[in-house]
């Protein structure tokens, strides 16, 4: 597939990234995890001490963006912030707890919007996130919107975190997922919502293979 753009949006931990990655490999497209970019900025904000007790130093963040270099390698899936590999660090509880607050900021969104659009100039891609089909690529060739029961999502996320060595418990993970969904859906700019022309995929009862087969079937029949 040449220059094809596939947008995968949806709620937290519905399997978007795993399936977007698998789909990109199958179709020979690049994969971009847009959530990793928002997490990278959040990691950098935390490192600089610009957030404390939900108090954001918006001025410092906005000025700091002028010198921030954030790069998602669509081949290795490594995220670098000012040249440092933060791929693992952006999955921490601290980053998850703050990322939706940072993603609400208009100047953060416009900074990343440019980057995301530029990534599509060279070749086709599969990008997952919250506003890819609605705002970033409203003319995407294929749009999917993922949902799943919150408990199923929390259990999957917990297993993922444990597998990568992060400590967590079910109740905290569930709360974080629901908090992020609420903030992401209610924000003023580019809220999480299904694009009118997106195909909804509920992954609650689907294995990875079943969800993948469904995506391929939808792509082939469009
Ligand atoms: O995909 P993820 O759960 O790693 O994303 C982390 C957060 O980043 C998510 O809760 C909201 C924000 N985000 C966003 O606002 N827009 C996107 N396109 C992707 C992520």
PDB file of C-alpha atoms and ligand atoms in Angstrom:
ATOM      1  CA  UNK A   1       0.000   0.000   0.000  1.00  0.00           C
ATOM      2  CA  UNK A   2       1.357   3.368  -1.042  1.00  0.00           C
ATOM      3  CA  UNK A   3       0.756   6.601   0.903  1.00  0.00           C
ATOM      4  CA  UNK A   4      -2.260   5.088   2.606  1.00  0.00           C
ATOM      5  CA  UNK A   5      -3.266   6.625   5.929  1.00  0.00           C
ATOM      6  CA  UNK A   6      -5.019   4.507   8.536  1.00  0.00           C
ATOM      7  CA  UNK A   7      -6.316   6.255  11.663  1.00  0.00           C
ATOM      8  CA  UNK A   8      -6.992   4.217  14.798  1.00  0.00           C
ATOM      9  CA  UNK A   9      -8.624   6.117  17.638  1.00  0.00           C
ATOM     10  CA  UNK A  10     -10.389   5.073  20.779  1.00  0.00           C
ATOM     11  CA  UNK A  11     -10.421   4.765  24.537  1.00  0.00           C
ATOM     12  CA  UNK A  12      -7.331   3.981  26.615  1.00  0.00           C
ATOM     13  CA  UNK A  13      -6.052   0.389  26.565  1.00  0.00           C
ATOM     14  CA  UNK A  14      -8.458  -0.952  23.958  1.00  0.00           C
ATOM     15  CA  UNK A  15      -5.619  -2.567  21.984  1.00  0.00           C
ATOM     16  CA  UNK A  16      -5.075   0.312  19.531  1.00  0.00           C
ATOM     17  CA  UNK A  17      -1.276   0.299  19.607  1.00  0.00           C
ATOM     18  CA  UNK A  18      -0.844  -3.470  19.404  1.00  0.00           C
ATOM     19  CA  UNK A  19      -3.223  -3.733  16.469  1.00  0.00           C
ATOM     20  CA  UNK A  20      -1.963  -0.614  14.713  1.00  0.00           C
ATOM     21  CA  UNK A  21       1.565  -2.005  14.875  1.00  0.00           C
ATOM     22  CA  UNK A  22       0.499  -5.431  13.597  1.00  0.00           C
ATOM     23  CA  UNK A  23      -1.528  -3.856  10.809  1.00  0.00           C
ATOM     24  CA  UNK A  24       1.354  -1.624   9.748  1.00  0.00           C
ATOM     25  CA  UNK A  25       3.686  -4.625   9.494  1.00  0.00           C
ATOM     26  CA  UNK A  26       1.133  -6.606   7.521  1.00  0.00           C
ATOM     27  CA  UNK A  27       0.505  -3.754   5.058  1.00  0.00           C
ATOM     28  CA  UNK A  28       4.121  -2.567   4.830  1.00  0.00           C
ATOM     29  CA  UNK A  29       3.296   0.853   6.293  1.00  0.00           C
ATOM     30  CA  UNK A  30       5.032   2.813   9.043  1.00  0.00           C
ATOM     31  CA  UNK A  31       3.536   2.924  12.514  1.00  0.00           C
ATOM     32  CA  UNK A  32       3.227   6.052  14.664  1.00  0.00           C
ATOM     33  CA  UNK A  33       2.067   5.944  18.286  1.00  0.00           C
ATOM     34  CA  UNK A  34       0.790   9.496  18.792  1.00  0.00           C
ATOM     35  CA  UNK A  35       0.114   8.835  22.490  1.00  0.00           C
ATOM     36  CA  UNK A  36       3.855   8.255  22.914  1.00  0.00           C
ATOM     37  CA  UNK A  37       4.456  11.848  21.753  1.00  0.00           C
ATOM     38  CA  UNK A  38       2.068  13.246  24.393  1.00  0.00           C
ATOM     39  CA  UNK A  39       3.687  10.952  26.969  1.00  0.00           C
ATOM     40  CA  UNK A  40       7.143  12.162  25.907  1.00  0.00           C
ATOM     41  CA  UNK A  41       6.170  15.790  26.479  1.00  0.00           C
ATOM     42  CA  UNK A  42       4.669  14.820  29.852  1.00  0.00           C
ATOM     43  CA  UNK A  43       7.889  13.035  30.847  1.00  0.00           C
ATOM     44  CA  UNK A  44       9.883  16.141  29.922  1.00  0.00           C
ATOM     45  CA  UNK A  45       7.472  18.416  31.864  1.00  0.00           C
ATOM     46  CA  UNK A  46       7.809  16.194  34.950  1.00  0.00           C
ATOM     47  CA  UNK A  47      11.596  16.079  34.623  1.00  0.00           C
ATOM     48  CA  UNK A  48      11.703  19.875  34.542  1.00  0.00           C
ATOM     49  CA  UNK A  49       9.489  20.151  37.627  1.00  0.00           C
ATOM     50  CA  UNK A  50       6.786  22.081  35.755  1.00  0.00           C
ATOM     51  CA  UNK A  51       3.938  20.111  37.319  1.00  0.00           C
ATOM     52  CA  UNK A  52       3.220  19.640  41.016  1.00  0.00           C
ATOM     53  CA  UNK A  53      -0.021  18.674  42.749  1.00  0.00           C
ATOM     54  CA  UNK A  54      -1.888  19.238  39.502  1.00  0.00           C
ATOM     55  CA  UNK A  55      -0.403  22.732  39.222  1.00  0.00           C
ATOM     56  CA  UNK A  56       0.979  23.286  35.726  1.00  0.00           C
ATOM     57  CA  UNK A  57       3.577  25.896  34.885  1.00  0.00           C
ATOM     58  CA  UNK A  58       2.040  26.540  31.471  1.00  0.00           C
ATOM     59  CA  UNK A  59       4.291  29.476  30.682  1.00  0.00           C
ATOM     60  CA  UNK A  60       7.465  27.431  31.194  1.00  0.00           C
ATOM     61  CA  UNK A  61       6.067  24.558  29.145  1.00  0.00           C
ATOM     62  CA  UNK A  62       5.069  26.800  26.239  1.00  0.00           C
ATOM     63  CA  UNK A  63       8.457  28.547  26.170  1.00  0.00           C
ATOM     64  CA  UNK A  64      10.316  25.258  26.611  1.00  0.00           C
ATOM     65  CA  UNK A  65       8.673  23.763  23.523  1.00  0.00           C
ATOM     66  CA  UNK A  66      10.795  26.087  21.350  1.00  0.00           C
ATOM     67  CA  UNK A  67      13.845  24.025  22.295  1.00  0.00           C
ATOM     68  CA  UNK A  68      12.243  20.615  22.611  1.00  0.00           C
ATOM     69  CA  UNK A  69      13.240  17.891  20.207  1.00  0.00           C
ATOM     70  CA  UNK A  70      10.849  14.947  20.284  1.00  0.00           C
ATOM     71  CA  UNK A  71      11.113  12.139  17.780  1.00  0.00           C
ATOM     72  CA  UNK A  72       9.188   8.894  17.287  1.00  0.00           C
ATOM     73  CA  UNK A  73      11.121   6.444  15.115  1.00  0.00           C
ATOM     74  CA  UNK A  74       8.466   4.678  13.062  1.00  0.00           C
ATOM     75  CA  UNK A  75      10.835   1.802  12.280  1.00  0.00           C
ATOM     76  CA  UNK A  76      12.173   0.981  15.762  1.00  0.00           C
ATOM     77  CA  UNK A  77       9.261   2.573  17.690  1.00  0.00           C
ATOM     78  CA  UNK A  78      11.808   4.304  19.923  1.00  0.00           C
ATOM     79  CA  UNK A  79      10.777   7.668  21.361  1.00  0.00           C
ATOM     80  CA  UNK A  80      13.555  10.184  21.955  1.00  0.00           C
ATOM     81  CA  UNK A  81      13.261  13.408  23.906  1.00  0.00           C
ATOM     82  CA  UNK A  82      16.209  15.745  23.308  1.00  0.00           C
ATOM     83  CA  UNK A  83      18.191  12.779  22.004  1.00  0.00           C
ATOM     84  CA  UNK A  84      17.511  10.499  24.986  1.00  0.00           C
ATOM     85  CA  UNK A  85      15.611   7.229  24.594  1.00  0.00           C
ATOM     86  CA  UNK A  86      12.543   7.460  26.867  1.00  0.00           C
ATOM     87  CA  UNK A  87      10.558   4.597  25.335  1.00  0.00           C
ATOM     88  CA  UNK A  88      10.314   2.728  28.664  1.00  0.00           C
ATOM     89  CA  UNK A  89      10.161   5.759  30.958  1.00  0.00           C
ATOM     90  CA  UNK A  90       7.004   7.185  29.331  1.00  0.00           C
ATOM     91  CA  UNK A  91       5.015   4.133  30.488  1.00  0.00           C
ATOM     92  CA  UNK A  92       5.430   4.979  34.190  1.00  0.00           C
ATOM     93  CA  UNK A  93       2.507   5.607  36.547  1.00  0.00           C
ATOM     94  CA  UNK A  94       3.640   9.211  37.008  1.00  0.00           C
ATOM     95  CA  UNK A  95       3.455   9.922  33.296  1.00  0.00           C
ATOM     96  CA  UNK A  96       0.085   8.118  32.955  1.00  0.00           C
ATOM     97  CA  UNK A  97      -1.313  10.166  35.820  1.00  0.00           C
ATOM     98  CA  UNK A  98      -0.427  13.536  34.227  1.00  0.00           C
ATOM     99  CA  UNK A  99      -0.580  12.961  30.487  1.00  0.00           C
ATOM    100  CA  UNK A 100      -4.245  13.902  29.982  1.00  0.00           C
ATOM    101  CA  UNK A 101      -3.690  17.272  31.688  1.00  0.00           C
ATOM    102  CA  UNK A 102      -0.770  18.007  29.392  1.00  0.00           C
ATOM    103  CA  UNK A 103      -2.716  16.814  26.319  1.00  0.00           C
ATOM    104  CA  UNK A 104      -5.399  19.423  27.062  1.00  0.00           C
ATOM    105  CA  UNK A 105      -3.021  22.331  26.441  1.00  0.00           C
ATOM    106  CA  UNK A 106      -3.676  24.061  23.111  1.00  0.00           C
ATOM    107  CA  UNK A 107       0.000  24.869  22.459  1.00  0.00           C
ATOM    108  CA  UNK A 108       1.030  21.266  23.142  1.00  0.00           C
ATOM    109  CA  UNK A 109      -1.591  20.006  20.706  1.00  0.00           C
ATOM    110  CA  UNK A 110      -0.613  22.426  17.931  1.00  0.00           C
ATOM    111  CA  UNK A 111       3.084  21.625  18.444  1.00  0.00           C
ATOM    112  CA  UNK A 112       2.374  17.910  17.967  1.00  0.00           C
ATOM    113  CA  UNK A 113      -0.223  18.403  15.229  1.00  0.00           C
ATOM    114  CA  UNK A 114       2.482  19.785  12.938  1.00  0.00           C
ATOM    115  CA  UNK A 115       4.806  16.909  13.688  1.00  0.00           C
ATOM    116  CA  UNK A 116       2.112  14.303  13.151  1.00  0.00           C
ATOM    117  CA  UNK A 117       1.067  15.750   9.801  1.00  0.00           C
ATOM    118  CA  UNK A 118       4.661  16.016   8.623  1.00  0.00           C
ATOM    119  CA  UNK A 119       5.154  12.323   9.289  1.00  0.00           C
ATOM    120  CA  UNK A 120       2.634  11.520   6.564  1.00  0.00           C
ATOM    121  CA  UNK A 121       4.417  13.500   3.858  1.00  0.00           C
ATOM    122  CA  UNK A 122       6.997  10.885   2.908  1.00  0.00           C
ATOM    123  CA  UNK A 123       4.975   7.678   2.998  1.00  0.00           C
ATOM    124  CA  UNK A 124       1.806   6.020   4.216  1.00  0.00           C
ATOM    125  CA  UNK A 125       1.293   5.162   7.841  1.00  0.00           C
ATOM    126  CA  UNK A 126      -0.905   3.728  10.537  1.00  0.00           C
ATOM    127  CA  UNK A 127      -1.294   6.183  13.413  1.00  0.00           C
ATOM    128  CA  UNK A 128      -3.140   5.536  16.648  1.00  0.00           C
ATOM    129  CA  UNK A 129      -4.402   8.083  19.162  1.00  0.00           C
ATOM    130  CA  UNK A 130      -7.515  10.024  20.156  1.00  0.00           C
ATOM    131  CA  UNK A 131      -8.079  12.605  17.399  1.00  0.00           C
ATOM    132  CA  UNK A 132      -6.350  11.077  14.386  1.00  0.00           C
ATOM    133  CA  UNK A 133      -9.498  10.475  12.315  1.00  0.00           C
ATOM    134  CA  UNK A 134     -11.231  13.653  13.489  1.00  0.00           C
ATOM    135  CA  UNK A 135      -8.456  16.286  13.466  1.00  0.00           C
ATOM    136  CA  UNK A 136      -4.990  15.078  12.467  1.00  0.00           C
ATOM    137  CA  UNK A 137      -6.012  13.201   9.310  1.00  0.00           C
ATOM    138  CA  UNK A 138      -9.694  13.918   8.637  1.00  0.00           C
ATOM    139  CA  UNK A 139      -9.176  12.552   5.111  1.00  0.00           C
ATOM    140  CA  UNK A 140      -7.585   9.271   6.228  1.00  0.00           C
ATOM    141  CA  UNK A 141      -8.271   6.353   3.900  1.00  0.00           C
ATOM    142  CA  UNK A 142      -9.476   4.146   6.754  1.00  0.00           C
ATOM    143  CA  UNK A 143     -10.682   5.127  10.206  1.00  0.00           C
ATOM    144  CA  UNK A 144     -11.304   2.818  13.138  1.00  0.00           C
ATOM    145  CA  UNK A 145     -12.626   3.636  16.589  1.00  0.00           C
ATOM    146  CA  UNK A 146     -11.823   1.156  19.356  1.00  0.00           C
ATOM    147  CA  UNK A 147     -13.901   0.549  22.467  1.00  0.00           C
ATOM    148  CA  UNK A 148     -13.967  -2.183  25.153  1.00  0.00           C
ATOM    149  CA  UNK A 149     -15.368  -2.712  28.642  1.00  0.00           C
ATOM    150  CA  UNK A 150     -13.327  -0.776  31.242  1.00  0.00           C
ATOM    151  CA  UNK A 151     -12.627  -3.885  33.362  1.00  0.00           C
ATOM    152  CA  UNK A 152     -11.306  -5.816  30.380  1.00  0.00           C
ATOM    153  CA  UNK A 153      -9.060  -2.885  29.487  1.00  0.00           C
ATOM    154  CA  UNK A 154      -7.737  -2.522  33.025  1.00  0.00           C
ATOM    155  CA  UNK A 155      -6.909  -6.235  33.217  1.00  0.00           C
ATOM    156  CA  UNK A 156      -5.029  -6.148  29.900  1.00  0.00           C
ATOM    157  CA  UNK A 157      -3.154  -2.987  30.906  1.00  0.00           C
ATOM    158  CA  UNK A 158      -2.218  -4.491  34.271  1.00  0.00           C
ATOM    159  CA  UNK A 159      -0.785  -7.580  32.574  1.00  0.00           C
ATOM    160  CA  UNK A 160       1.184  -5.392  30.149  1.00  0.00           C
ATOM    161  CA  UNK A 161       2.602  -3.300  32.994  1.00  0.00           C
ATOM    162  CA  UNK A 162       3.582  -6.349  35.017  1.00  0.00           C
ATOM    163  CA  UNK A 163       5.230  -7.920  31.994  1.00  0.00           C
ATOM    164  CA  UNK A 164       7.370  -4.816  31.542  1.00  0.00           C
ATOM    165  CA  UNK A 165       8.344  -4.671  35.207  1.00  0.00           C
ATOM    166  CA  UNK A 166       6.060  -1.818  36.369  1.00  0.00           C
ATOM    167  CA  UNK A 167       4.304  -2.335  39.729  1.00  0.00           C
ATOM    168  CA  UNK A 168       0.545  -1.712  39.704  1.00  0.00           C
ATOM    169  CA  UNK A 169      -2.783  -2.929  41.053  1.00  0.00           C
ATOM    170  CA  UNK A 170      -6.101  -3.441  39.278  1.00  0.00           C
ATOM    171  CA  UNK A 171      -8.043  -0.676  41.080  1.00  0.00           C
ATOM    172  CA  UNK A 172      -5.407   1.986  40.365  1.00  0.00           C
ATOM    173  CA  UNK A 173      -5.091   0.979  36.730  1.00  0.00           C
ATOM    174  CA  UNK A 174      -8.884   1.017  36.266  1.00  0.00           C
ATOM    175  CA  UNK A 175      -9.121   4.457  37.894  1.00  0.00           C
ATOM    176  CA  UNK A 176      -6.372   5.867  35.688  1.00  0.00           C
ATOM    177  CA  UNK A 177      -8.055   4.517  32.552  1.00  0.00           C
ATOM    178  CA  UNK A 178     -11.441   5.998  33.506  1.00  0.00           C
ATOM    179  CA  UNK A 179      -9.917   9.332  34.551  1.00  0.00           C
ATOM    180  CA  UNK A 180      -8.035   9.645  31.275  1.00  0.00           C
ATOM    181  CA  UNK A 181     -11.106   8.693  29.201  1.00  0.00           C
ATOM    182  CA  UNK A 182     -13.115  11.372  30.995  1.00  0.00           C
ATOM    183  CA  UNK A 183     -10.525  14.133  30.596  1.00  0.00           C
ATOM    184  CA  UNK A 184      -9.701  13.115  27.002  1.00  0.00           C
ATOM    185  CA  UNK A 185     -13.412  13.055  26.010  1.00  0.00           C
ATOM    186  CA  UNK A 186     -14.365  16.291  27.743  1.00  0.00           C
ATOM    187  CA  UNK A 187     -11.500  18.575  26.730  1.00  0.00           C
ATOM    188  CA  UNK A 188     -12.315  21.540  24.495  1.00  0.00           C
ATOM    189  CA  UNK A 189      -9.695  20.993  21.805  1.00  0.00           C
ATOM    190  CA  UNK A 190      -9.699  17.808  19.755  1.00  0.00           C
ATOM    191  CA  UNK A 191     -11.606  15.664  22.252  1.00  0.00           C
ATOM    192  CA  UNK A 192     -11.658  11.901  21.982  1.00  0.00           C
ATOM    193  CA  UNK A 193     -14.650  11.063  19.817  1.00  0.00           C
ATOM    194  CA  UNK A 194     -15.592   8.755  17.017  1.00  0.00           C
ATOM    195  CA  UNK A 195     -15.335  10.334  13.572  1.00  0.00           C
ATOM    196  CA  UNK A 196     -18.656  10.139  11.725  1.00  0.00           C
ATOM    197  CA  UNK A 197     -17.081   7.878   9.102  1.00  0.00           C
ATOM    198  CA  UNK A 198     -15.061   5.646  11.480  1.00  0.00           C
ATOM    199  CA  UNK A 199     -15.758   1.946  11.888  1.00  0.00           C
ATOM    200  CA  UNK A 200     -16.314   1.021  15.529  1.00  0.00           C
ATOM    201  CA  UNK A 201     -14.501  -2.060  16.830  1.00  0.00           C
ATOM    202  CA  UNK A 202     -15.375  -3.385  20.295  1.00  0.00           C
ATOM    203  CA  UNK A 203     -12.452  -5.534  21.439  1.00  0.00           C
ATOM    204  CA  UNK A 204     -13.981  -6.745  24.756  1.00  0.00           C
ATOM    205  CA  UNK A 205     -14.641 -10.253  23.514  1.00  0.00           C
ATOM    206  CA  UNK A 206     -12.029 -10.426  20.776  1.00  0.00           C
ATOM    207  CA  UNK A 207      -8.600 -12.021  20.863  1.00  0.00           C
ATOM    208  CA  UNK A 208      -5.758 -10.142  19.195  1.00  0.00           C
ATOM    209  CA  UNK A 209      -6.041 -12.416  16.143  1.00  0.00           C
ATOM    210  CA  UNK A 210      -9.811 -11.972  15.891  1.00  0.00           C
ATOM    211  CA  UNK A 211      -9.540  -8.189  16.122  1.00  0.00           C
ATOM    212  CA  UNK A 212      -6.786  -8.227  13.504  1.00  0.00           C
ATOM    213  CA  UNK A 213      -8.844 -10.396  11.120  1.00  0.00           C
ATOM    214  CA  UNK A 214     -11.765  -8.031  11.565  1.00  0.00           C
ATOM    215  CA  UNK A 215      -9.642  -4.998  10.659  1.00  0.00           C
ATOM    216  CA  UNK A 216      -8.289  -6.728   7.567  1.00  0.00           C
ATOM    217  CA  UNK A 217     -11.794  -7.784   6.535  1.00  0.00           C
ATOM    218  CA  UNK A 218     -13.061  -4.204   6.896  1.00  0.00           C
ATOM    219  CA  UNK A 219     -10.123  -2.866   4.871  1.00  0.00           C
ATOM    220  CA  UNK A 220     -10.626  -5.431   2.131  1.00  0.00           C
ATOM    221  CA  UNK A 221     -14.338  -4.767   1.800  1.00  0.00           C
ATOM    222  CA  UNK A 222     -14.180  -0.979   1.720  1.00  0.00           C
TER     223      UNK A 222
HETATM  224  O1  LIG B   1      -2.405   6.213  23.670  1.00  0.00           O
HETATM  225  P1  LIG B   1      -1.947   6.516  25.101  1.00  0.00           P
HETATM  226  O2  LIG B   1      -2.879   5.934  26.134  1.00  0.00           O
HETATM  227  O3  LIG B   1      -0.526   6.180  25.355  1.00  0.00           O
HETATM  228  O4  LIG B   1      -2.082   8.120  25.195  1.00  0.00           O
HETATM  229  C1  LIG B   1      -1.744   8.818  26.356  1.00  0.00           C
HETATM  230  C2  LIG B   1      -2.554  10.090  26.467  1.00  0.00           C
HETATM  231  O5  LIG B   1      -2.177  11.014  25.440  1.00  0.00           O
HETATM  232  C3  LIG B   1      -4.063   9.961  26.349  1.00  0.00           C
HETATM  233  O6  LIG B   1      -4.679   9.678  27.588  1.00  0.00           O
HETATM  234  C4  LIG B   1      -4.487  11.293  25.799  1.00  0.00           C
HETATM  235  C5  LIG B   1      -3.285  11.783  25.030  1.00  0.00           C
HETATM  236  N1  LIG B   1      -3.448  11.659  23.580  1.00  0.00           N
HETATM  237  C6  LIG B   1      -4.138  12.668  22.931  1.00  0.00           C
HETATM  238  O7  LIG B   1      -4.659  13.572  23.578  1.00  0.00           O
HETATM  239  N2  LIG B   1      -4.236  12.646  21.567  1.00  0.00           N
HETATM  240  C7  LIG B   1      -3.693  11.647  20.850  1.00  0.00           C
HETATM  241  N3  LIG B   1      -3.793  11.665  19.525  1.00  0.00           N
HETATM  242  C8  LIG B   1      -3.001  10.600  21.502  1.00  0.00           C
HETATM  243  C9  LIG B   1      -2.910  10.626  22.873  1.00  0.00           C
END
